[in-house]
Coordinates of N, CA and C in Angstrom, one line a residue:
V1 N 0.8 -1.2 0.0 CA 0.0 0.0 0.0 C 0.9 1.2 0.0
C2 N 0.8 2.1 -1.0 CA 1.5 3.3 -1.1 C 0.9 4.4 -0.1
T3 N 1.7 5.1 0.6 CA 1.2 6.2 1.4 C 2.4 7.2 1.6
A4 N 2.0 8.4 1.7 CA 3.1 9.5 1.7 C 3.7 9.6 3.1
G5 N 3.0 9.3 4.1 CA 3.6 9.4 5.4 C 3.9 10.7 5.9
D6 N 3.5 11.8 5.3 CA 3.8 13.2 5.7 C 2.6 14.1 5.9
Y7 N 1.5 13.4 6.2 CA 0.2 14.2 6.2 C -0.6 13.8 7.4
P8 N 0.0 14.0 8.6 CA -0.8 13.7 9.8 C -2.0 14.6 9.9
P9 N -3.2 14.1 10.3 CA -3.4 12.8 11.0 C -3.8 11.7 10.0
L10 N -3.8 12.0 8.7 CA -4.3 10.9 7.8 C -3.2 9.9 7.5
T11 N -1.9 10.3 7.4 CA -0.9 9.3 7.2 C 0.4 9.9 7.8
H12 N 1.2 9.1 8.6 CA 2.4 9.6 9.1 C 3.4 8.5 9.3
F13 N 4.7 8.8 8.9 CA 5.7 7.8 9.1 C 6.9 8.4 9.9
S14 N 7.4 7.6 10.8 CA 8.6 7.9 11.5 C 9.4 6.6 11.7
K15 N 10.7 6.7 11.9 CA 11.5 5.5 12.1 C 11.1 4.9 13.4
E16 N 10.7 5.7 14.4 CA 10.4 5.2 15.7 C 9.0 4.5 15.8
G17 N 8.0 5.2 15.1 CA 6.7 4.7 15.3 C 6.1 4.0 14.1
G18 N 6.9 4.0 12.9 CA 6.4 3.3 11.8 C 5.3 4.1 11.1
F19 N 4.3 3.4 10.5 CA 3.2 4.1 9.8 C 2.0 4.2 10.7
R20 N 1.6 5.4 10.9 CA 0.5 5.7 11.8 C -0.5 6.7 11.1
G21 N -1.6 7.0 11.8 CA -2.6 7.9 11.2 C -3.9 7.1 10.8
L22 N -4.8 7.9 10.4 CA -6.2 7.3 10.0 C -6.1 6.3 8.9
A23 N -5.4 6.6 7.8 CA -5.4 5.7 6.7 C -4.7 4.4 7.0
P24 N -3.5 4.4 7.6 CA -2.9 3.1 8.0 C -3.8 2.3 8.9
Q25 N -4.5 3.0 9.9 CA -5.3 2.2 10.8 C -6.5 1.6 10.0
V26 N -7.1 2.3 9.1 CA -8.2 1.8 8.3 C -7.7 0.6 7.5
I27 N -6.6 0.8 6.8 CA -6.1 -0.3 5.9 C -5.6 -1.5 6.7
Q28 N -5.0 -1.3 7.9 CA -4.6 -2.4 8.7 C -5.8 -3.2 9.2
N29 N -6.9 -2.5 9.6 CA -8.1 -3.2 10.0 C -8.8 -3.9 8.8
F30 N -8.8 -3.3 7.7 CA -9.3 -3.9 6.5 C -8.6 -5.2 6.2
A31 N -7.2 -5.2 6.2 CA -6.4 -6.3 5.9 C -6.7 -7.5 6.9
S32 N -6.8 -7.1 8.1 CA -7.1 -8.1 9.2 C -8.4 -8.8 9.0
S33 N -9.4 -8.0 8.6 CA -10.8 -8.5 8.4 C -10.9 -9.4 7.2
R34 N -10.0 -9.3 6.3 CA -10.0 -10.1 5.1 C -8.8 -11.1 5.1
N35 N -8.1 -11.2 6.2 CA -7.0 -12.2 6.3 C -5.9 -11.9 5.3
L36 N -5.6 -10.7 5.1 CA -4.6 -10.3 4.1 C -3.3 -9.8 4.8
S37 N -2.2 -10.0 4.3 CA -1.0 -9.4 4.8 C -0.8 -8.1 4.1
I38 N 0.0 -7.2 4.7 CA 0.1 -5.8 4.2 C 1.5 -5.3 4.4
D39 N 2.0 -4.6 3.4 CA 3.2 -3.8 3.5 C 3.0 -2.4 3.0
F40 N 3.4 -1.4 3.8 CA 3.3 0.0 3.4 C 4.6 0.4 2.7
V41 N 4.4 1.2 1.6 CA 5.5 1.7 0.8 C 5.5 3.2 1.0
L42 N 6.6 3.8 1.5 CA 6.7 5.2 1.7 C 6.8 5.9 0.3
T43 N 5.9 6.8 0.0 CA 5.7 7.2 -1.4 C 5.7 8.8 -1.5
P44 N 6.7 9.4 -2.2 CA 6.7 10.8 -2.5 C 5.4 11.1 -3.3
W45 N 4.8 12.3 -3.0 CA 3.6 12.7 -3.7 C 3.9 12.7 -5.2
A46 N 5.0 13.2 -5.6 CA 5.3 13.3 -7.1 C 5.4 11.9 -7.7
E47 N 5.6 10.9 -7.0 CA 5.7 9.5 -7.5 C 4.5 8.6 -7.3
L48 N 3.4 9.3 -6.8 CA 2.2 8.5 -6.4 C 1.7 7.6 -7.6
Q49 N 1.5 8.2 -8.7 CA 1.0 7.5 -9.9 C 1.9 6.4 -10.3
N50 N 3.2 6.7 -10.4 CA 4.2 5.8 -10.8 C 4.3 4.6 -9.9
Y51 N 4.3 4.9 -8.6 CA 4.4 3.8 -7.6 C 3.2 2.9 -7.6
L52 N 2.0 3.5 -7.8 CA 0.8 2.7 -7.8 C 0.7 1.8 -9.0
E53 N 1.4 2.2 -10.1 CA 1.4 1.4 -11.3 C 2.5 0.3 -11.2
T54 N 3.5 0.5 -10.3 CA 4.7 -0.5 -10.3 C 5.0 -1.1 -9.0
K55 N 4.6 -0.5 -7.9 CA 5.1 -1.0 -6.6 C 3.9 -1.4 -5.7
C56 N 2.7 -0.8 -5.9 CA 1.6 -1.0 -4.9 C 0.4 -1.4 -5.7
V57 N -0.5 -2.0 -4.9 CA -1.9 -2.3 -5.4 C -2.9 -1.3 -4.9
L58 N -2.6 -0.7 -3.7 CA -3.5 0.3 -3.2 C -2.7 1.5 -2.8
A59 N -3.3 2.7 -2.7 CA -2.7 3.9 -2.2 C -3.7 4.6 -1.3
A60 N -3.2 5.1 -0.1 CA -4.1 5.6 0.9 C -3.4 6.7 1.7
G61 N -4.2 7.7 2.2 CA -3.7 8.7 3.1 C -3.6 10.1 2.4
G62 N -4.6 10.9 2.6 CA -4.5 12.3 2.1 C -4.7 12.4 0.6
I63 N -5.2 11.4 -0.1 CA -5.3 11.5 -1.5 C -6.6 12.1 -1.9
T64 N -6.5 13.2 -2.7 CA -7.7 13.9 -3.2 C -8.1 13.3 -4.5
W65 N -9.4 13.1 -4.7 CA -10.0 12.6 -6.0 C -9.8 13.7 -7.0
T66 N -9.2 13.3 -8.1 CA -9.1 14.2 -9.3 C -9.6 13.4 -10.5
E67 N -10.0 14.1 -11.5 CA -10.4 13.4 -12.8 C -9.3 12.6 -13.4
E68 N -8.1 13.2 -13.3 CA -6.9 12.5 -13.9 C -6.7 11.1 -13.1
R69 N -6.7 11.2 -11.8 CA -6.5 10.0 -11.0 C -7.6 9.0 -11.2
A70 N -8.9 9.5 -11.3 CA -10.0 8.6 -11.5 C -9.9 7.8 -12.9
K71 N -9.3 8.5 -13.9 CA -9.2 7.9 -15.2 C -8.1 6.8 -15.2
Q72 N -7.1 7.1 -14.4 CA -5.9 6.2 -14.4 C -6.0 5.0 -13.4
F73 N -6.8 5.2 -12.3 CA -6.9 4.2 -11.3 C -8.3 4.0 -10.9
I74 N -8.5 3.1 -9.9 CA -9.9 2.9 -9.4 C -10.0 3.6 -8.1
A75 N -10.9 4.5 -8.0 CA -11.1 5.3 -6.7 C -12.2 4.6 -5.8
S76 N -11.9 4.8 -4.5 CA -12.9 4.3 -3.6 C -14.1 5.2 -3.4
V77 N -15.0 4.7 -2.6 CA -16.1 5.6 -2.3 C -15.5 6.8 -1.5
P78 N -16.1 8.0 -1.5 CA -15.6 9.2 -0.8 C -15.4 8.9 0.7
I79 N -14.3 9.4 1.2 CA -14.0 9.2 2.6 C -14.2 10.4 3.4
E80 N -13.7 11.6 3.0 CA -13.9 12.8 3.6 C -14.1 13.9 2.6
A81 N -15.0 14.8 2.8 CA -15.1 16.0 2.0 C -14.0 17.0 2.3
D82 N -13.5 17.7 1.3 CA -12.4 18.6 1.5 C -12.4 19.7 0.5
R83 N -11.6 20.8 0.8 CA -11.4 21.9 -0.1 C -10.1 22.5 0.2
K84 N -9.6 23.3 -0.7 CA -8.3 24.0 -0.5 C -8.6 25.4 0.2
I85 N -7.8 25.6 1.3 CA -7.8 26.9 2.0 C -6.4 27.3 2.3
P86 N -6.2 28.6 2.6 CA -4.9 29.1 2.9 C -4.5 28.8 4.4
V87 N -3.2 28.5 4.6 CA -2.6 28.5 6.0 C -1.4 29.3 6.0
F88 N -1.2 30.0 7.1 CA -0.1 31.0 7.3 C 0.2 31.1 8.8
A89 N 1.3 31.7 9.1 CA 1.7 31.9 10.5 C 0.8 32.9 11.1
S90 N 0.5 32.7 12.4 CA -0.4 33.6 13.1 C 0.1 35.1 13.1
R91 N 1.5 35.2 13.0 CA 2.0 36.6 13.0 C 1.7 37.3 11.7
N92 N 1.3 36.6 10.7 CA 0.9 37.2 9.4 C -0.6 37.3 9.2
A93 N -1.4 36.9 10.2 CA -2.9 36.9 10.1 C -3.4 38.3 9.8
P94 N -2.8 39.4 10.5 CA -3.3 40.7 10.1 C -3.1 41.2 8.7
L95 N -2.2 40.5 8.0 CA -1.9 40.9 6.6 C -2.9 40.2 5.6
F96 N -3.5 39.1 6.1 CA -4.4 38.3 5.2 C -5.8 38.3 5.7
Q97 N -6.6 39.2 5.3 CA -8.0 39.3 5.6 C -8.9 38.9 4.5
D98 N -8.4 38.9 3.3 CA -9.2 38.6 2.1 C -8.3 37.9 1.1
F99 N -8.9 37.2 0.1 CA -8.1 36.5 -0.9 C -7.2 37.5 -1.7
K100 N -7.6 38.7 -1.9 CA -6.8 39.6 -2.7 C -5.6 40.0 -2.0
D101 N -5.5 39.8 -0.6 CA -4.4 40.1 0.2 C -3.2 39.2 -0.1
F102 N -3.5 38.0 -0.7 CA -2.4 37.1 -1.0 C -1.7 37.6 -2.3
N103 N -2.4 38.4 -3.1 CA -1.8 38.8 -4.4 C -1.0 40.1 -4.3
Q104 N 0.1 39.9 -3.5 CA 1.0 41.1 -3.3 C 2.4 40.7 -3.6
P105 N 3.2 41.6 -4.0 CA 4.6 41.3 -4.5 C 5.5 40.7 -3.4
D106 N 5.3 41.1 -2.2 CA 6.2 40.6 -1.1 C 5.7 39.2 -0.6
V107 N 4.6 38.7 -1.0 CA 4.1 37.4 -0.6 C 4.8 36.3 -1.3
I108 N 5.1 35.2 -0.5 CA 5.7 34.0 -1.1 C 4.7 32.9 -0.9
I109 N 4.2 32.2 -2.0 CA 3.4 31.0 -1.9 C 4.3 29.8 -1.9
V110 N 4.2 29.0 -0.9 CA 5.0 27.7 -0.8 C 4.0 26.5 -1.0
E111 N 4.4 25.6 -1.8 CA 3.7 24.3 -1.9 C 4.6 23.2 -2.0
N112 N 4.1 22.0 -1.5 CA 4.9 20.8 -1.7 C 4.8 20.3 -3.1
H113 N 5.8 19.6 -3.5 CA 5.9 19.2 -4.9 C 5.1 17.9 -5.2
G114 N 4.4 18.0 -6.3 CA 3.8 16.8 -6.9 C 2.4 16.4 -6.6
G115 N 1.7 17.2 -5.7 CA 0.3 16.9 -5.3 C -0.6 17.9 -5.8
T116 N -1.9 17.8 -5.3 CA -2.9 18.8 -5.7 C -2.7 20.2 -5.2
N117 N -1.9 20.3 -4.1 CA -1.6 21.7 -3.6 C -0.8 22.5 -4.7
E118 N 0.2 21.8 -5.3 CA 1.0 22.5 -6.3 C 0.1 22.8 -7.5
K119 N -0.7 21.9 -7.9 CA -1.6 22.1 -9.0 C -2.6 23.2 -8.8
Y120 N -3.1 23.3 -7.5 CA -4.0 24.4 -7.2 C -3.3 25.8 -7.3
A121 N -2.1 25.9 -6.7 CA -1.4 27.1 -6.8 C -1.1 27.5 -8.3
R122 N -0.7 26.6 -9.1 CA -0.4 26.9 -10.5 C -1.6 27.3 -11.2
T123 N -2.8 26.7 -10.9 CA -4.0 27.1 -11.5 C -4.4 28.5 -11.2
L124 N -4.1 28.9 -9.9 CA -4.4 30.3 -9.6 C -3.6 31.3 -10.5
F125 N -2.3 30.9 -10.8 CA -1.5 31.8 -11.6 C -2.0 31.7 -13.1
E126 N -2.3 30.5 -13.5 CA -2.7 30.3 -14.9 C -4.0 31.1 -15.2
K127 N -4.9 31.2 -14.2 CA -6.2 31.9 -14.4 C -6.1 33.4 -14.1
G128 N -4.9 33.9 -13.8 CA -4.7 35.3 -13.5 C -5.2 35.7 -12.1
L129 N -5.5 34.8 -11.3 CA -6.0 35.1 -9.9 C -4.8 35.4 -9.0
M130 N -3.6 35.0 -9.3 CA -2.4 35.4 -8.7 C -1.4 35.9 -9.8
T131 N -0.9 37.1 -9.6 CA 0.0 37.7 -10.6 C 1.2 38.3 -9.9
K132 N 1.2 38.6 -8.7 CA 2.3 39.4 -8.0 C 3.2 38.5 -7.1
P133 N 2.6 37.5 -6.4 CA 3.5 36.8 -5.5 C 4.5 35.9 -6.3
S134 N 5.5 35.4 -5.5 CA 6.4 34.4 -6.1 C 5.9 33.0 -5.6
L135 N 6.1 32.0 -6.4 CA 5.7 30.7 -6.1 C 6.9 29.8 -5.9
E136 N 7.0 29.2 -4.7 CA 8.2 28.3 -4.4 C 7.7 26.9 -4.2
I137 N 8.2 26.0 -5.0 CA 7.8 24.6 -4.8 C 8.9 23.9 -4.0
I138 N 8.4 23.3 -2.9 CA 9.3 22.7 -1.9 C 9.2 21.2 -2.0
P139 N 10.4 20.5 -1.9 CA 10.4 19.1 -2.2 C 9.4 18.2 -1.4
T140 N 9.2 18.6 -0.1 CA 8.3 17.8 0.8 C 7.3 18.6 1.5
N141 N 6.3 18.0 2.0 CA 5.2 18.7 2.8 C 5.8 19.2 4.1
Q142 N 6.7 18.4 4.7 CA 7.3 18.9 6.0 C 8.1 20.1 5.7
G143 N 8.8 20.2 4.6 CA 9.6 21.4 4.3 C 8.8 22.6 4.1
A144 N 7.6 22.4 3.4 CA 6.7 23.6 3.2 C 6.3 24.2 4.5
Y145 N 5.9 23.3 5.5 CA 5.5 23.7 6.8 C 6.6 24.4 7.6
A146 N 7.8 23.8 7.4 CA 9.0 24.4 8.1 C 9.1 25.9 7.6
C147 N 8.9 26.1 6.3 CA 9.0 27.5 5.8 C 8.0 28.4 6.4
L148 N 6.7 27.9 6.6 CA 5.7 28.7 7.2 C 6.1 29.1 8.6
R149 N 6.7 28.2 9.3 CA 7.1 28.4 10.7 C 8.3 29.3 10.9
E150 N 9.3 29.1 10.0 CA 10.6 29.7 10.2 C 10.9 31.0 9.5
C151 N 10.1 31.3 8.5 CA 10.4 32.5 7.6 C 9.7 33.7 8.2
G152 N 10.4 34.6 8.8 CA 9.8 35.8 9.4 C 9.9 37.0 8.6
A153 N 10.9 37.1 7.7 CA 11.1 38.3 6.9 C 10.1 38.6 5.8
R154 N 9.4 37.5 5.3 CA 8.5 37.7 4.3 C 7.2 37.0 4.7
P155 N 6.0 37.5 4.3 CA 4.7 36.8 4.5 C 4.6 35.6 3.6
L156 N 4.4 34.4 4.2 CA 4.3 33.2 3.4 C 2.9 32.7 3.6
V157 N 2.4 32.0 2.5 CA 1.1 31.3 2.6 C 1.2 30.0 1.8
M158 N 0.5 29.0 2.3 CA 0.4 27.7 1.6 C -1.1 27.4 1.4
F159 N -1.5 27.0 0.2 CA -2.9 26.5 -0.1 C -2.9 25.0 0.0
T160 N -3.7 24.5 1.0 CA -3.7 23.1 1.2 C -5.1 22.7 1.7
D161 N -5.2 21.4 2.1 CA -6.5 20.9 2.5 C -7.0 21.4 3.8
S162 N -8.3 21.6 3.9 CA -8.9 22.1 5.1 C -8.7 21.1 6.3
I163 N -8.7 19.8 6.0 CA -8.5 18.8 7.0 C -7.1 19.0 7.6
E164 N -6.1 19.3 6.8 CA -4.7 19.4 7.3 C -4.6 20.7 8.1
V165 N -5.2 21.8 7.6 CA -5.1 23.1 8.3 C -5.7 23.0 9.7
D166 N -6.9 22.3 9.8 CA -7.6 22.2 11.0 C -6.7 21.4 12.0
F167 N -6.0 20.4 11.6 CA -5.1 19.7 12.4 C -3.9 20.4 12.9
V168 N -3.1 21.0 11.9 CA -1.8 21.6 12.2 C -2.0 22.9 13.1
S169 N -3.1 23.6 12.8 CA -3.3 24.9 13.6 C -3.8 24.6 15.0
G170 N -4.4 23.4 15.2 CA -4.9 23.1 16.5 C -3.9 22.4 17.4
Q171 N -2.7 22.1 17.0 CA -1.7 21.5 17.8 C -1.3 22.4 18.9
P172 N -1.0 21.9 20.1 CA -0.6 22.7 21.2 C 0.7 23.5 20.9
G173 N 0.7 24.8 21.1 CA 1.9 25.6 20.8 C 2.0 25.9 19.3
S174 N 1.1 25.6 18.5 CA 1.2 25.9 17.0 C 1.2 27.4 16.8
I175 N 2.1 27.8 15.9 CA 2.1 29.2 15.5 C 1.4 29.4 14.2
L176 N 0.7 28.4 13.7 CA -0.1 28.5 12.4 C -1.5 28.8 12.7
S177 N -2.1 29.7 11.9 CA -3.4 30.2 12.1 C -4.5 29.4 11.4
D178 N -5.7 29.3 12.0 CA -6.8 28.6 11.3 C -7.7 29.7 10.6
L179 N -7.4 30.9 10.6 CA -8.2 32.0 10.1 C -8.4 31.9 8.6
G180 N -7.5 31.2 7.9 CA -7.7 31.1 6.5 C -9.0 30.4 6.1
A181 N -9.6 29.6 7.0 CA -10.8 28.9 6.7 C -12.0 29.9 6.5
R182 N -11.8 31.1 7.0 CA -12.9 32.1 6.9 C -12.8 32.9 5.6
I183 N -11.7 32.8 4.9 CA -11.5 33.6 3.7 C -12.2 33.0 2.5
A184 N -13.0 33.8 1.8 CA -13.7 33.3 0.6 C -12.7 33.0 -0.5
M185 N -12.7 31.8 -1.0 CA -11.7 31.4 -2.0 C -12.4 31.4 -3.4
P186 N -11.6 31.5 -4.5 CA -12.1 31.5 -5.9 C -12.9 30.2 -6.1
D187 N -13.9 30.3 -7.0 CA -14.7 29.2 -7.4 C -13.9 28.3 -8.4
L188 N -13.3 27.2 -7.9 CA -12.6 26.3 -8.7 C -13.1 24.9 -8.4
P189 N -14.2 24.5 -9.1 CA -14.9 23.2 -8.8 C -14.0 22.0 -8.9
A190 N -12.9 22.0 -9.7 CA -12.1 20.9 -9.8 C -11.3 20.6 -8.5
F191 N -11.3 21.6 -7.6 CA -10.6 21.4 -6.3 C -11.5 21.3 -5.1
E192 N -12.8 21.3 -5.4 CA -13.8 21.0 -4.3 C -14.1 19.5 -4.4
S193 N -13.4 18.7 -3.6 CA -13.4 17.3 -3.8 C -13.5 16.5 -2.5
E194 N -13.2 15.2 -2.6 CA -13.1 14.3 -1.5 C -11.8 13.6 -1.4
K195 N -11.5 13.1 -0.2 CA -10.4 12.2 0.0 C -10.9 10.8 -0.4
V196 N -10.0 10.1 -1.1 CA -10.3 8.7 -1.5 C -9.1 7.8 -1.3
Y197 N -9.3 6.5 -1.4 CA -8.2 5.6 -1.6 C -8.2 5.2 -3.1
L198 N -7.0 4.8 -3.6 CA -6.9 4.4 -5.0 C -6.4 2.9 -5.1
A199 N -6.8 2.3 -6.2 CA -6.3 0.9 -6.5 C -5.8 0.9 -7.9
R200 N -4.8 0.1 -8.1 CA -4.2 -0.1 -9.4 C -5.4 -0.6 -10.4
N201 N -5.4 -0.2 -11.6 CA -6.4 -0.6 -12.5 C -6.1 -1.9 -13.1
S202 N -6.3 -3.0 -12.3 CA -6.0 -4.3 -12.8 C -7.0 -5.2 -12.1
S203 N -7.1 -6.5 -12.5 CA -8.1 -7.4 -12.0 C -7.9 -7.5 -10.5
E204 N -6.7 -7.6 -10.0 CA -6.4 -7.6 -8.6 C -6.9 -6.3 -7.9
G205 N -6.5 -5.2 -8.5 CA -6.9 -3.9 -7.9 C -8.4 -3.8 -7.9
R206 N -9.1 -4.2 -8.9 CA -10.6 -4.0 -8.9 C -11.2 -4.9 -7.9
A207 N -10.7 -6.1 -7.7 CA -11.3 -7.0 -6.7 C -11.0 -6.5 -5.3
L208 N -9.8 -6.0 -5.1 CA -9.5 -5.4 -3.8 C -10.3 -4.2 -3.4
M209 N -10.5 -3.3 -4.4 CA -11.3 -2.1 -4.2 C -12.7 -2.5 -3.9
Q210 N -13.3 -3.5 -4.5 CA -14.6 -3.9 -4.3 C -14.8 -4.3 -2.8
E211 N -13.8 -5.0 -2.3 CA -13.8 -5.4 -0.9 C -13.6 -4.2 0.0
L212 N -12.7 -3.4 -0.3 CA -12.4 -2.2 0.5 C -13.6 -1.3 0.6
N213 N -14.3 -1.0 -0.5 CA -15.5 -0.2 -0.5 C -16.5 -0.8 0.4
R214 N -16.7 -2.1 0.4 CA -17.7 -2.7 1.3 C -17.3 -2.5 2.7
F215 N -16.0 -2.6 3.0 CA -15.5 -2.4 4.4 C -15.7 -0.9 4.8
L216 N -15.4 0.0 3.9 CA -15.5 1.4 4.3 C -17.0 1.8 4.6
L217 N -17.9 1.2 3.8 CA -19.3 1.5 4.1 C -19.7 0.8 5.5
E218 N -19.2 -0.3 5.8 CA -19.5 -1.0 7.0 C -19.0 -0.2 8.2
I219 N -17.7 0.3 8.2 CA -17.2 1.0 9.3 C -17.8 2.4 9.5
K220 N -18.2 3.0 8.4 CA -18.9 4.3 8.6 C -20.3 4.1 9.1
A221 N -20.9 3.0 8.8 CA -22.3 2.7 9.3 C -22.3 2.3 10.8
D222 N -21.2 1.6 11.2 CA -21.3 1.1 12.6 C -20.5 1.9 13.6
G223 N -19.9 3.0 13.1 CA -19.2 4.0 14.0 C -17.7 3.7 14.2
R224 N -17.2 2.7 13.7 CA -15.7 2.4 13.9 C -14.9 3.5 13.2
Y225 N -15.3 3.9 12.0 CA -14.6 5.0 11.3 C -14.4 6.2 12.1
Q226 N -15.5 6.7 12.7 CA -15.5 7.9 13.5 C -14.6 7.8 14.7
L227 N -14.7 6.6 15.3 CA -13.8 6.3 16.5 C -12.3 6.4 16.1
W228 N -12.0 5.7 15.0 CA -10.6 5.8 14.5 C -10.2 7.2 14.1
K229 N -11.1 7.9 13.6 CA -10.8 9.3 13.2 C -10.5 10.1 14.4
R230 N -11.3 10.0 15.4 CA -11.1 10.8 16.7 C -9.7 10.4 17.2
N231 N -9.4 9.1 17.2 CA -8.1 8.7 17.8 C -6.9 9.3 17.0
A232 N -7.1 9.3 15.6 CA -6.0 9.8 14.8 C -5.8 11.3 15.0
F233 N -6.9 12.0 15.1 CA -6.8 13.5 15.2 C -6.3 13.9 16.6
S234 N -6.5 13.0 17.6 CA -6.0 13.4 19.0 C -4.6 12.8 19.3
A235 N -4.1 12.0 18.4 CA -2.7 11.4 18.6 C -1.7 12.5 18.4
K236 N -0.5 12.2 18.9 CA 0.7 13.1 18.7 C 1.6 12.4 17.7
Y237 N 2.1 13.2 16.8 CA 3.0 12.7 15.8 C 4.3 13.4 15.8
P238 N 5.4 12.7 16.0 CA 6.7 13.4 16.0 C 7.0 14.2 14.7
S239 N 7.5 15.4 14.9 CA 7.9 16.2 13.7 C 9.2 15.8 13.2
P240 N 9.3 15.6 11.9 CA 10.6 15.2 11.3 C 11.6 16.4 11.3
A241 N 12.8 16.2 11.2 CA 13.8 17.3 11.2 C 13.9 17.8 9.8
A242 N 12.9 18.6 9.4 CA 12.9 19.2 8.0 C 13.0 20.7 8.1
G243 N 14.1 21.2 7.6 CA 14.2 22.7 7.5 C 13.7 23.3 6.3
C244 N 13.6 24.6 6.3 CA 13.1 25.3 5.1 C 14.2 25.5 4.1
P245 N 14.0 25.1 2.9 CA 15.1 25.3 1.9 C 15.2 26.7 1.4
L246 N 14.2 27.6 1.8 CA 14.3 29.0 1.4 C 15.2 29.8 2.2
K247 N 15.6 29.3 3.4 CA 16.5 30.1 4.2 C 17.8 30.3 3.6
P248 N 18.6 31.3 3.8 CA 18.3 32.4 4.8 C 17.5 33.6 4.2
R249 N 17.2 33.5 2.9 CA 16.6 34.7 2.3 C 15.2 35.1 2.8
C250 N 14.5 34.1 3.4 CA 13.1 34.4 3.9 C 13.1 34.5 5.4
Q251 N 14.2 34.3 6.1 CA 14.2 34.2 7.5 C 14.6 35.6 8.1
G252 N 13.9 35.9 9.2 CA 14.2 37.2 9.8 C 13.5 37.4 11.1
G253 N 12.4 36.6 11.3 CA 11.6 36.7 12.6 C 12.1 35.8 13.6
S254 N 11.6 35.9 14.8 CA 12.0 35.0 15.9 C 11.0 34.0 16.3
D255 N 9.8 34.0 15.6 CA 8.8 33.0 15.9 C 9.1 31.7 15.1
V256 N 9.7 30.8 15.8 CA 10.1 29.5 15.1 C 9.4 28.4 15.9

């Protein structure tokens, strides 16, 4: 099973704790219920499609349904509704009261490479909704968040999933703001979507997804999914030692 392992509480990997989060728990319980063995494969977002075609039968954890992915693979029933919203450091909250406030020349938009966050940001530029900020693509999700926390000289923003913003801003001692959820975002229907699991488009993948969909409907109906979700959202996940690759040119504040 491919999983990014960098998106708590949906998927998280550490050398000490292994694979944790909501998706690994759901998949582990699914495998147990069907008497299947399971191996997780740590998967960079930019390699998700390639890995699912060559290394994995399933992919899980923070995956957004897109038309492209649905054509290439088999998508599960929807797991969580989601949308893109901005996240930024609380110190920058006074600067960002409206969507137009992001379209300023001193603003840096940071996104992790290879997923729908990067596609969303590039779409904003392609449609002329963003013309003045600079766009920086960071290799990992952890690195993008490190920039939000560590860069004090310039106002940074990241457009990402509302599920993730709710979690990271709610952590004890977090310096990230949840106020981006209140900002009206452009109408981009392609990014108003759901989280799903994916299966390889093969006879094995189709059979496995049929069973997984049955399991997902079962656990949502009997309350197990909500219990596992609460546990995942209340768990503590160790932060990897990921620094911001934009330093030192964006660093200047003391809020780290």
